[in-house]
Amino acid sequence: MKQVFSLLEKSWSGSPVQFAWQKTLGNFLAVTGGDRAVKIFDRHGQKRNEISLPGNCVAMDWDKDGDTLAIITDKSSAVFLWDANTNKTSQVDSGMRDAMSFLLWSRVGTLLAVGTTKGNLLIYNRQTSRKIPVLGKHTKRITCGCWSTENLLALGGEDKMITISNQEGDTIRQTSVSSDPSDMQFSVMKTDERISTRESTVSVVVGKKTLFLFNLNDPDNPIDLKFQQPYGSIVTYRWYGDGYIMIGFSRGCFVVISTHIREIGQEIFQAHNHKDNLSSIAISQSLNKAASCGDNCIKIHDLSDLREMYAIINLDDENRGVDQLAWTDDGQLLAVSTRRGSLHVFLTKLPVLGDACSTRIAYLTSLLEVTIANHVERELPVTVSVEVEPSFVAIGVYHLAVGMNNRAWFYALGENNVKKLKDVEYLGTVASMHLNSDYAAALFEGKVQLHMIESGGLDAQEERETRLFPADDDKYRILCHALTSDFLIYGTDTGVIHYFYIEDWQYVNEYRHPVSVRKIFPDPNGTRLAFIDDKSDGFVYCPVNDRLYEIPNFSPTIKGILWENWPMDKGVFVAFDDDKVYTYVFHKDAIQGSKIILAGGTEVPFSYKPLLLYNGELTCQTQSGKTNNIYLSTHSFLGNLKDLGPNELTQMLTQTLMLKRFSEAWEVCRLLNDQSSWNELAKACLHHMEVDFAIRVYRTFGNAGMVMSLEQIKGIEDHNLLAGHLAMFTSDFNLAQDLYLASSCPIAALEMRKDLQHWDSALQLAKRLAPDQIPFISKEYAMQLEFTGDYVNALAHYEKGITGNNKYQEHDEACLAGVAQMSIRMGDIRRGVNQAIKHSSRLLKRDCGAILESMKQFSEAAQLYEKGQYYDKAASVYIRCKNWAKVGELLAYVSSPKIHLQYAKAKEADGRYKEAVVAYEHAKQWDCVIRLYLDHLNNPEKAVNIVRETQSLDGAKMVARFFLQLGDYGSAIQFLVMSKCNNEAFTLAQQHNKMEIYADIISSESTTNEDYQSIALYFEGEKKHFQAGKFFLLCGQYGRALKHFMKSPNTEDNLAIEMAIETVGRAKDEALTNQLIDYLMGESDGMPKDAKYLFRLYMALKQYREAARTAIIIAREEQCSGNYRNAHDVLFSMYSELKTQKIKIPSEMATNLMILHSYILVKTHVKRGDHMKGARMLIRVANNISKFPSHIVPILTSTVIECHRAGLKNSAFNFAAMLMRPEYRNKIDLKYKKKIEAMVRRPDTTEAEEPTTACPYCAFQLPECELLCPGCKNNLPYCIATGRHMLRDDWTVCPHCDFPALYSEFKNMLQTENVCPMCSERINIVHLKKINDCTQYLKPEDGDQ
């Protein structure tokens, strides 16, 4: 806060002073101390007058207009009046005998109330000089009072009474209070209803402790507000706002309360502003501020938000503290008096005066001080002291002008100093002034005077010195003007904007607007001019091409416009009102033509006035005489972008594109780095016809198509053609068409419409631009119309499309097809059908048929379908018109079941069942076929076969019913079960004693436990143990099942034991297991059962080791009995099971399996004629002949024969010699006996050595049929196809049992055999895979077997 002046008169020193500001104007300050005089100062601190008094001043007050100051003293009964306009003092005799104690002017009239120490009152009318004395208004001294806006006078006195009087002095209300009243004020209390805004409440401080509110409308219920003890006593209070009171307390607090009846007594705000004491508060409604003073400082708050401290003023020299505080009515000056008798005046609000020229600004910083600054060019601010309080300021390139009324003072701006040049008087009060480098232009009373600031030497031409606009014969008034470096521009009340060119000293341009032009704002070059007209609309005018553009969304409250001074941003300007700044952009080269858009708004703090805009930074002037910079919200992208998230960046991208700041937009897109933002930037470049930049963007995000398209049009100079292409790229086709048509290549519009399939527009254009294309466009248009259902126009266009030219035959055929379809649609069926039949296309016949069918023209539709060989459709339509004969003809070609079904139903209705059955079969309606076979054609076998094939439930029911009628209950039960009617089947079986049949059928079906249980109980009752057990097993009652199986009599196949084993396996119950083992061992009946059942039991129980032991025993028995295949299968299944369970396989089992497998291989090899392999296997078997006791002789005989055949003479001899033993000799088959005897008699011991191959473990060479390696002592895995040991490099396995085989041999064997010799599963040779790494099959444990 700037201090304007301080007063400290010797005569006041040591005692507090009283002071009063002139009301309304605030030009004078009346001050009095203990010196029997009132001194009057002006607002700059100059003493204007001194009024000497006969005694000390008791009270003084200014009237409502600030014209008259009234003073009373303690020694005189006269009232002293000082006139501010004439500077004269006069006296009025009060006619009272006692001393004066109180004085107050009315707030609305010229009435002055004067009270005395004895309680008498005088009301004096200054206008009429009438005096109304009222004696005895109070009984003691009148100390305080106030006037209301209705001219009611409230008074308080030491008699502790409050009286309310009218302007005649008559008492209309009175009330008593408990202590001395002081500080009385009238106000409006805050109410819900707002019935009146009359001042009906008197507030008064009673005894410095309570605040008493007395409502004139409700005199019986006054309100007495008490406050907390720690606050101290009430010093003063002020009403403000909507019924709020701010109260200052002696101990430094101030409190705000509301007088609304619901909130009364509540503290809304409380602040301890001063440490020791508070001496005064003041409120300025015009500033919306409140101030409190105490100790030696002043604190100023904002009323809209009291928590906000606006300013603090410290008076460090005032050791005795401050006293009183008062604002001028306009809030510009704040005066504070101190206890030691001094007075300080501070500037709290300045007139906001300022001007800018390019980037230089001049603004008022105190009442008599102007500051010139240029923060863009970084020049130091210069302050200029001026002689008067200016009402306008203007800055030019080299000059400053300030002035008031009709005078202006000019200053020349030097390097570091400012010197006064001259002052100029004009012919009227200057409203505004503008300067350029040489000239000043002042607007006053509807005229503008243009004159040189500094008259150049002698060479300056006289007529160029000065000129007054308008000329005398022009009858208009000038409302606004501006001065650029070249032009004086002004707007008039007739709506004309004139451009006066200073260089040529003549008018060069004028624009006529329908209403008067209020304000004009040229851009820095003067090539564009923004103006506001009388309707508060805004426009931008371009004198270069005489075009006018309306500013959109232009608020009627706009006060002014500033153009961007940053040289790169030419089209940007802002319009501002009191709260907001709106950013606009003038888009000059857009596809749609030039236009202005609103880019956004920025809130502006209260009472900021924008002066200068430079690259999005707005320099504003404030009431306190400073400048502040605001960044426009539309330019937020100028800050640091690195730390922002994608949402903020997207917003900034929108801003940059609106402002055409493409390089900044590029940066934002780089940070966002997503397709859509690049796309948006590219679109904006197209919109503003920045083709090169657009190519760069499209190239960046890889849109090759657009890059190529833009490269093609880049060089086009025809503005409209280029804009047309760009409009088309941005999908604005109507605009593109208009631009194309306005260009040098209008045919482009037709090409575009054809590409877009906008046929109606294309036709219109073709008529003008290319008539030869009409038939082709007509055809396309007709197709589109047909699609939308406009058949009349489609027909017309198809007809127009026929060229009759053989060159375009295909096109003409398509048009004729269209004519056919449209004729039918239009109801001209004969023409349409004939066209369709004549036409070569099948599809056309189908389409026309469909149209006719939808129109219920069945016979024609069917005819066309048939012609087009669409037999299903034809038959379906013939059925609809009941033409069965035709349907019958076509049936052979028909594939649709639906049609066969319809035909079948019709034939059945006619009683032609055979034909009906055939049709039903084609329609796959099996239930109907079954029905006809049973009911009409008496062919139940056929019906039964169909039911079995199709598993039809309804069919099964019908067949069941049929058999029931015949009395064939077994078949009936079977078909009832098939149709899921189990209960009926059960009942039937019970009635006719066919339960076995029912049980058989049920057990092969999957059904419910209840069904099984009911059958089991039935068999239990019939003592049929096996069946009962079987069904108890099925329904999961394992104990009962086992009981019945063990009771059931033994049969050949011992099924009951098998079932018992399965039961125990499923039950997994130890008690049942033990029961069955006892039974198998013969514990219960002394008859042990076959060991194989024990094996199966162990397998079912997954007790594999016991099973393995049992398996070896069983295999041994089977082997002794000569059932080698059975023995092999038992050992193989056990071997596989143990392998799966990862249990070590007993070596005895492995050896036995190997020998049995070798025996089984013999037959295969011999059958294939491979005698050598057969012989080798037989040698292995013969060497273990003791394991084949029942076939010793036949095996040895076969060995001798096969060895002989294979040329293994020595082996043949050895085994022949064995056969010659007496126990075998007589058993030799007679066929071979002689040969064998001869072999022994004439021995031939030649024999080829057995080939050797490598051991798969250690690569030791050993005979190929040898299975024990002498090198590493490992048992070797053997090939299941040949019986030889395995080789590493020729390894495969059976896909089913995983046993190894030599790949080459197994593959060879599978050429003739298709099963695995080990597991007897079928093998497809394709599934055989050679294994390159057989390590996993050569685990050492295999060697231990």
JSON list of C-alpha atoms in Angstrom, two decimals, residues 517-587:
[
{"chain": "A", "resi": 517, "resn": "VAL", "atom": "CA", "xyz": [-19.25, 1.57, -34.21]},
{"chain": "A", "resi": 518, "resn": "ARG", "atom": "CA", "xyz": [-18.44, 1.91, -30.48]},
{"chain": "A", "resi": 519, "resn": "LYS", "atom": "CA", "xyz": [-14.82, 0.75, -30.14]},
{"chain": "A", "resi": 520, "resn": "ILE", "atom": "CA", "xyz": [-12.07, -0.19, -32.59]},
{"chain": "A", "resi": 521, "resn": "PHE", "atom": "CA", "xyz": [-8.87, -2.20, -32.05]},
{"chain": "A", "resi": 522, "resn": "PRO", "atom": "CA", "xyz": [-6.41, -2.52, -34.97]},
{"chain": "A", "resi": 523, "resn": "ASP", "atom": "CA", "xyz": [-3.78, -5.27, -34.89]},
{"chain": "A", "resi": 524, "resn": "PRO", "atom": "CA", "xyz": [-0.11, -4.15, -34.63]},
{"chain": "A", "resi": 525, "resn": "ASN", "atom": "CA", "xyz": [0.24, -3.79, -38.44]},
{"chain": "A", "resi": 526, "resn": "GLY", "atom": "CA", "xyz": [-3.18, -2.24, -39.04]},
{"chain": "A", "resi": 527, "resn": "THR", "atom": "CA", "xyz": [-4.07, -4.95, -41.60]},
{"chain": "A", "resi": 528, "resn": "ARG", "atom": "CA", "xyz": [-6.92, -6.28, -39.45]},
{"chain": "A", "resi": 529, "resn": "LEU", "atom": "CA", "xyz": [-9.31, -4.37, -37.28]},
{"chain": "A", "resi": 530, "resn": "ALA", "atom": "CA", "xyz": [-11.49, -5.72, -34.51]},
{"chain": "A", "resi": 531, "resn": "PHE", "atom": "CA", "xyz": [-14.47, -3.57, -33.54]},
{"chain": "A", "resi": 532, "resn": "ILE", "atom": "CA", "xyz": [-17.49, -3.62, -31.27]},
{"chain": "A", "resi": 533, "resn": "ASP", "atom": "CA", "xyz": [-20.73, -2.07, -32.54]},
{"chain": "A", "resi": 534, "resn": "ASP", "atom": "CA", "xyz": [-23.70, -0.53, -30.83]},
{"chain": "A", "resi": 535, "resn": "LYS", "atom": "CA", "xyz": [-25.43, -3.89, -30.42]},
{"chain": "A", "resi": 536, "resn": "SER", "atom": "CA", "xyz": [-22.35, -5.15, -28.50]},
{"chain": "A", "resi": 537, "resn": "ASP", "atom": "CA", "xyz": [-21.47, -7.54, -31.33]},
{"chain": "A", "resi": 538, "resn": "GLY", "atom": "CA", "xyz": [-17.83, -8.04, -32.27]},
{"chain": "A", "resi": 539, "resn": "PHE", "atom": "CA", "xyz": [-16.36, -8.24, -35.77]},
{"chain": "A", "resi": 540, "resn": "VAL", "atom": "CA", "xyz": [-12.98, -8.39, -37.48]},
{"chain": "A", "resi": 541, "resn": "TYR", "atom": "CA", "xyz": [-12.62, -6.29, -40.64]},
{"chain": "A", "resi": 542, "resn": "CYS", "atom": "CA", "xyz": [-9.87, -6.87, -43.22]},
{"chain": "A", "resi": 543, "resn": "PRO", "atom": "CA", "xyz": [-9.37, -3.67, -45.24]},
{"chain": "A", "resi": 544, "resn": "VAL", "atom": "CA", "xyz": [-7.13, -5.54, -47.71]},
{"chain": "A", "resi": 545, "resn": "ASN", "atom": "CA", "xyz": [-10.02, -7.53, -49.21]},
{"chain": "A", "resi": 546, "resn": "ASP", "atom": "CA", "xyz": [-12.88, -5.56, -47.62]},
{"chain": "A", "resi": 547, "resn": "ARG", "atom": "CA", "xyz": [-14.21, -8.67, -45.85]},
{"chain": "A", "resi": 548, "resn": "LEU", "atom": "CA", "xyz": [-15.99, -8.71, -42.50]},
{"chain": "A", "resi": 549, "resn": "TYR", "atom": "CA", "xyz": [-15.98, -11.69, -40.11]},
{"chain": "A", "resi": 550, "resn": "GLU", "atom": "CA", "xyz": [-18.26, -11.95, -37.10]},
{"chain": "A", "resi": 551, "resn": "ILE", "atom": "CA", "xyz": [-16.60, -12.93, -33.82]},
{"chain": "A", "resi": 552, "resn": "PRO", "atom": "CA", "xyz": [-18.53, -15.97, -32.52]},
{"chain": "A", "resi": 553, "resn": "ASN", "atom": "CA", "xyz": [-19.89, -16.32, -28.95]},
{"chain": "A", "resi": 554, "resn": "PHE", "atom": "CA", "xyz": [-19.09, -12.68, -28.31]},
{"chain": "A", "resi": 555, "resn": "SER", "atom": "CA", "xyz": [-20.26, -11.69, -24.83]},
{"chain": "A", "resi": 556, "resn": "PRO", "atom": "CA", "xyz": [-22.19, -8.40, -24.66]},
{"chain": "A", "resi": 557, "resn": "THR", "atom": "CA", "xyz": [-20.19, -7.46, -21.53]},
{"chain": "A", "resi": 558, "resn": "ILE", "atom": "CA", "xyz": [-16.86, -7.30, -23.42]},
{"chain": "A", "resi": 559, "resn": "LYS", "atom": "CA", "xyz": [-14.95, -4.12, -22.54]},
{"chain": "A", "resi": 560, "resn": "GLY", "atom": "CA", "xyz": [-12.05, -4.35, -24.98]},
{"chain": "A", "resi": 561, "resn": "ILE", "atom": "CA", "xyz": [-9.88, -6.40, -27.31]},
{"chain": "A", "resi": 562, "resn": "LEU", "atom": "CA", "xyz": [-6.09, -6.94, -27.40]},
{"chain": "A", "resi": 563, "resn": "TRP", "atom": "CA", "xyz": [-4.17, -8.37, -30.37]},
{"chain": "A", "resi": 564, "resn": "GLU", "atom": "CA", "xyz": [-1.26, -10.77, -29.86]},
{"chain": "A", "resi": 565, "resn": "ASN", "atom": "CA", "xyz": [2.04, -8.85, -30.10]},
{"chain": "A", "resi": 566, "resn": "TRP", "atom": "CA", "xyz": [4.17, -11.96, -30.60]},
{"chain": "A", "resi": 567, "resn": "PRO", "atom": "CA", "xyz": [5.19, -11.74, -34.28]},
{"chain": "A", "resi": 568, "resn": "MET", "atom": "CA", "xyz": [4.62, -15.47, -35.00]},
{"chain": "A", "resi": 569, "resn": "ASP", "atom": "CA", "xyz": [1.00, -15.55, -33.79]},
{"chain": "A", "resi": 570, "resn": "LYS", "atom": "CA", "xyz": [-0.62, -13.07, -36.10]},
{"chain": "A", "resi": 571, "resn": "GLY", "atom": "CA", "xyz": [-4.26, -14.13, -35.96]},
{"chain": "A", "resi": 572, "resn": "VAL", "atom": "CA", "xyz": [-4.70, -14.43, -32.18]},
{"chain": "A", "resi": 573, "resn": "PHE", "atom": "CA", "xyz": [-6.55, -11.84, -30.11]},
{"chain": "A", "resi": 574, "resn": "VAL", "atom": "CA", "xyz": [-8.34, -11.71, -26.77]},
{"chain": "A", "resi": 575, "resn": "ALA", "atom": "CA", "xyz": [-11.59, -10.01, -25.78]},
{"chain": "A", "resi": 576, "resn": "PHE", "atom": "CA", "xyz": [-12.02, -9.23, -22.09]},
{"chain": "A", "resi": 577, "resn": "ASP", "atom": "CA", "xyz": [-14.73, -8.23, -19.65]},
{"chain": "A", "resi": 578, "resn": "ASP", "atom": "CA", "xyz": [-14.53, -7.84, -15.85]},
{"chain": "A", "resi": 579, "resn": "ASP", "atom": "CA", "xyz": [-14.15, -11.54, -15.02]},
{"chain": "A", "resi": 580, "resn": "LYS", "atom": "CA", "xyz": [-12.88, -13.34, -18.06]},
{"chain": "A", "resi": 581, "resn": "VAL", "atom": "CA", "xyz": [-10.58, -13.17, -21.04]},
{"chain": "A", "resi": 582, "resn": "TYR", "atom": "CA", "xyz": [-11.70, -14.99, -24.20]},
{"chain": "A", "resi": 583, "resn": "THR", "atom": "CA", "xyz": [-9.03, -16.15, -26.65]},
{"chain": "A", "resi": 584, "resn": "TYR", "atom": "CA", "xyz": [-10.00, -16.01, -30.33]},
{"chain": "A", "resi": 585, "resn": "VAL", "atom": "CA", "xyz": [-8.09, -17.15, -33.40]},
{"chain": "A", "resi": 586, "resn": "PHE", "atom": "CA", "xyz": [-8.56, -15.77, -36.89]},
{"chain": "A", "resi": 587, "resn": "HIS", "atom": "CA", "xyz": [-8.08, -18.71, -39.27]}
]
